[in-house]
């Protein structure tokens, strides 16, 4: 049995934080590990509600949302995050199951999250 990735790594706060929102355990774990291996700090969410809460509390530099959360949940989540002044600036990328993290994101961490 695989263990889940650490919710937060010990990377310095200057390293960008990515919120990975994915209902599928294997996909969520794979994406989080891929980002951590490239030096990003990562926090994970399993549901649309958890995505909104973690985005508001942790203020990530980027949110990756997998459609496994459900089409309606993904749409509502992205709309709510876009309407909230505290989270409206955070780039959100929707991913489909099995899709790899875009190369622009998977590269070395930068001070600010890339906009795709």
PDB file of C-alpha atoms in Angstrom:
ATOM      1  CA  UNK A   1       0.000   0.000   0.000  1.00  0.00           C
ATOM      2  CA  UNK A   2       1.340   3.396  -0.951  1.00  0.00           C
ATOM      3  CA  UNK A   3       1.550   6.144   1.591  1.00  0.00           C
ATOM      4  CA  UNK A   4       0.149   9.550   0.821  1.00  0.00           C
ATOM      5  CA  UNK A   5       2.616  12.381   0.204  1.00  0.00           C
ATOM      6  CA  UNK A   6       3.245  14.813   3.003  1.00  0.00           C
ATOM      7  CA  UNK A   7       0.669  17.585   2.952  1.00  0.00           C
ATOM      8  CA  UNK A   8       3.379  20.189   3.395  1.00  0.00           C
ATOM      9  CA  UNK A   9       7.066  19.665   2.793  1.00  0.00           C
ATOM     10  CA  UNK A  10       9.887  21.265   4.721  1.00  0.00           C
ATOM     11  CA  UNK A  11      10.759  23.507   1.763  1.00  0.00           C
ATOM     12  CA  UNK A  12      11.290  27.197   2.523  1.00  0.00           C
ATOM     13  CA  UNK A  13       8.255  29.458   2.271  1.00  0.00           C
ATOM     14  CA  UNK A  14       9.872  31.217  -0.704  1.00  0.00           C
ATOM     15  CA  UNK A  15       9.249  28.036  -2.737  1.00  0.00           C
ATOM     16  CA  UNK A  16       5.861  28.144  -4.515  1.00  0.00           C
ATOM     17  CA  UNK A  17       3.006  26.204  -2.942  1.00  0.00           C
ATOM     18  CA  UNK A  18       0.768  24.123  -5.227  1.00  0.00           C
ATOM     19  CA  UNK A  19      -2.648  22.863  -4.145  1.00  0.00           C
ATOM     20  CA  UNK A  20      -3.437  19.541  -5.850  1.00  0.00           C
ATOM     21  CA  UNK A  21      -7.192  18.837  -5.814  1.00  0.00           C
ATOM     22  CA  UNK A  22      -8.015  15.334  -6.970  1.00  0.00           C
ATOM     23  CA  UNK A  23     -10.576  12.773  -5.773  1.00  0.00           C
ATOM     24  CA  UNK A  24      -8.496   9.841  -7.020  1.00  0.00           C
ATOM     25  CA  UNK A  25      -5.908   8.767  -4.441  1.00  0.00           C
ATOM     26  CA  UNK A  26      -3.362   7.356  -6.915  1.00  0.00           C
ATOM     27  CA  UNK A  27      -3.519  10.342  -9.257  1.00  0.00           C
ATOM     28  CA  UNK A  28      -3.373  12.835  -6.378  1.00  0.00           C
ATOM     29  CA  UNK A  29      -0.382  11.033  -4.853  1.00  0.00           C
ATOM     30  CA  UNK A  30       1.480  10.782  -8.183  1.00  0.00           C
ATOM     31  CA  UNK A  31       0.986  14.472  -8.977  1.00  0.00           C
ATOM     32  CA  UNK A  32       1.972  15.594  -5.492  1.00  0.00           C
ATOM     33  CA  UNK A  33       5.144  13.496  -5.550  1.00  0.00           C
ATOM     34  CA  UNK A  34       6.058  14.764  -9.023  1.00  0.00           C
ATOM     35  CA  UNK A  35       5.774  18.364  -7.851  1.00  0.00           C
ATOM     36  CA  UNK A  36       7.640  17.690  -4.600  1.00  0.00           C
ATOM     37  CA  UNK A  37      10.443  15.999  -6.537  1.00  0.00           C
ATOM     38  CA  UNK A  38      10.810  19.203  -8.529  1.00  0.00           C
ATOM     39  CA  UNK A  39      11.092  21.298  -5.391  1.00  0.00           C
ATOM     40  CA  UNK A  40       7.568  22.644  -4.958  1.00  0.00           C
ATOM     41  CA  UNK A  41       5.731  22.694  -1.666  1.00  0.00           C
ATOM     42  CA  UNK A  42       2.471  20.761  -2.028  1.00  0.00           C
ATOM     43  CA  UNK A  43      -0.801  20.526  -0.171  1.00  0.00           C
ATOM     44  CA  UNK A  44      -3.615  18.254  -1.259  1.00  0.00           C
ATOM     45  CA  UNK A  45      -7.420  18.319  -1.308  1.00  0.00           C
ATOM     46  CA  UNK A  46      -9.747  15.390  -1.878  1.00  0.00           C
ATOM     47  CA  UNK A  47     -13.028  17.252  -2.405  1.00  0.00           C
ATOM     48  CA  UNK A  48     -14.288  20.523  -3.849  1.00  0.00           C
ATOM     49  CA  UNK A  49     -15.095  21.809  -0.360  1.00  0.00           C
ATOM     50  CA  UNK A  50     -11.624  20.924   0.908  1.00  0.00           C
ATOM     51  CA  UNK A  51     -10.144  22.718  -2.123  1.00  0.00           C
ATOM     52  CA  UNK A  52     -11.958  25.952  -1.227  1.00  0.00           C
ATOM     53  CA  UNK A  53     -10.982  25.717   2.445  1.00  0.00           C
ATOM     54  CA  UNK A  54      -7.317  24.941   1.745  1.00  0.00           C
ATOM     55  CA  UNK A  55      -7.069  27.640  -0.931  1.00  0.00           C
ATOM     56  CA  UNK A  56      -8.447  30.197   1.529  1.00  0.00           C
ATOM     57  CA  UNK A  57      -6.240  29.076   4.426  1.00  0.00           C
ATOM     58  CA  UNK A  58      -2.951  28.264   2.674  1.00  0.00           C
ATOM     59  CA  UNK A  59      -3.096  30.797  -0.194  1.00  0.00           C
ATOM     60  CA  UNK A  60      -1.264  28.587  -2.724  1.00  0.00           C
ATOM     61  CA  UNK A  61       0.569  30.039  -5.707  1.00  0.00           C
ATOM     62  CA  UNK A  62      -1.249  27.645  -8.040  1.00  0.00           C
ATOM     63  CA  UNK A  63      -4.202  25.254  -7.876  1.00  0.00           C
ATOM     64  CA  UNK A  64      -4.364  22.092  -9.989  1.00  0.00           C
ATOM     65  CA  UNK A  65      -7.930  20.735 -10.070  1.00  0.00           C
ATOM     66  CA  UNK A  66      -8.642  17.326 -11.558  1.00  0.00           C
ATOM     67  CA  UNK A  67     -12.059  16.750 -13.113  1.00  0.00           C
ATOM     68  CA  UNK A  68     -12.378  13.637 -10.921  1.00  0.00           C
ATOM     69  CA  UNK A  69     -13.934  16.007  -8.377  1.00  0.00           C
ATOM     70  CA  UNK A  70     -16.953  16.089 -10.693  1.00  0.00           C
ATOM     71  CA  UNK A  71     -17.729  18.532 -13.491  1.00  0.00           C
ATOM     72  CA  UNK A  72     -20.224  20.538 -11.434  1.00  0.00           C
ATOM     73  CA  UNK A  73     -17.930  20.647  -8.403  1.00  0.00           C
ATOM     74  CA  UNK A  74     -14.950  21.773 -10.491  1.00  0.00           C
ATOM     75  CA  UNK A  75     -16.952  24.529 -12.174  1.00  0.00           C
ATOM     76  CA  UNK A  76     -18.483  25.752  -8.907  1.00  0.00           C
ATOM     77  CA  UNK A  77     -15.156  25.562  -7.099  1.00  0.00           C
ATOM     78  CA  UNK A  78     -13.321  27.596  -9.728  1.00  0.00           C
ATOM     79  CA  UNK A  79     -16.158  30.151  -9.827  1.00  0.00           C
ATOM     80  CA  UNK A  80     -16.190  30.541  -6.031  1.00  0.00           C
ATOM     81  CA  UNK A  81     -12.413  30.916  -5.880  1.00  0.00           C
ATOM     82  CA  UNK A  82     -12.515  33.480  -8.701  1.00  0.00           C
ATOM     83  CA  UNK A  83     -15.256  35.511  -6.956  1.00  0.00           C
ATOM     84  CA  UNK A  84     -13.500  35.634  -3.585  1.00  0.00           C
ATOM     85  CA  UNK A  85     -11.132  38.631  -3.414  1.00  0.00           C
ATOM     86  CA  UNK A  86      -8.661  36.654  -1.275  1.00  0.00           C
ATOM     87  CA  UNK A  87      -8.289  33.838  -3.833  1.00  0.00           C
ATOM     88  CA  UNK A  88      -9.196  35.499  -7.144  1.00  0.00           C
ATOM     89  CA  UNK A  89      -5.513  36.037  -8.037  1.00  0.00           C
ATOM     90  CA  UNK A  90      -4.590  32.338  -7.763  1.00  0.00           C
ATOM     91  CA  UNK A  91      -4.191  30.620 -11.151  1.00  0.00           C
ATOM     92  CA  UNK A  92      -6.311  27.476 -11.496  1.00  0.00           C
ATOM     93  CA  UNK A  93      -5.548  24.741 -14.000  1.00  0.00           C
ATOM     94  CA  UNK A  94      -8.089  22.019 -14.699  1.00  0.00           C
ATOM     95  CA  UNK A  95      -6.598  18.605 -15.404  1.00  0.00           C
ATOM     96  CA  UNK A  96      -8.194  15.504 -16.843  1.00  0.00           C
ATOM     97  CA  UNK A  97      -7.564  12.059 -15.324  1.00  0.00           C
ATOM     98  CA  UNK A  98      -4.182  10.635 -16.221  1.00  0.00           C
ATOM     99  CA  UNK A  99      -2.927  13.873 -17.758  1.00  0.00           C
ATOM    100  CA  UNK A 100       0.556  14.806 -16.715  1.00  0.00           C
ATOM    101  CA  UNK A 101       1.303  18.133 -15.135  1.00  0.00           C
ATOM    102  CA  UNK A 102       2.027  20.711 -17.879  1.00  0.00           C
ATOM    103  CA  UNK A 103       5.728  21.223 -18.573  1.00  0.00           C
ATOM    104  CA  UNK A 104       5.506  24.954 -17.766  1.00  0.00           C
ATOM    105  CA  UNK A 105       4.580  24.040 -14.208  1.00  0.00           C
ATOM    106  CA  UNK A 106       6.689  20.936 -13.732  1.00  0.00           C
ATOM    107  CA  UNK A 107       9.968  22.801 -14.243  1.00  0.00           C
ATOM    108  CA  UNK A 108      12.065  24.329 -11.504  1.00  0.00           C
ATOM    109  CA  UNK A 109      10.125  26.413  -8.975  1.00  0.00           C
ATOM    110  CA  UNK A 110      10.021  30.126  -9.501  1.00  0.00           C
ATOM    111  CA  UNK A 111       9.180  32.883  -7.073  1.00  0.00           C
ATOM    112  CA  UNK A 112       5.733  33.318  -8.591  1.00  0.00           C
ATOM    113  CA  UNK A 113       3.555  30.606 -10.073  1.00  0.00           C
ATOM    114  CA  UNK A 114       3.405  30.493 -13.876  1.00  0.00           C
ATOM    115  CA  UNK A 115       0.183  31.511 -15.554  1.00  0.00           C
ATOM    116  CA  UNK A 116      -1.050  29.051 -18.123  1.00  0.00           C
TER     117      UNK A 116
END
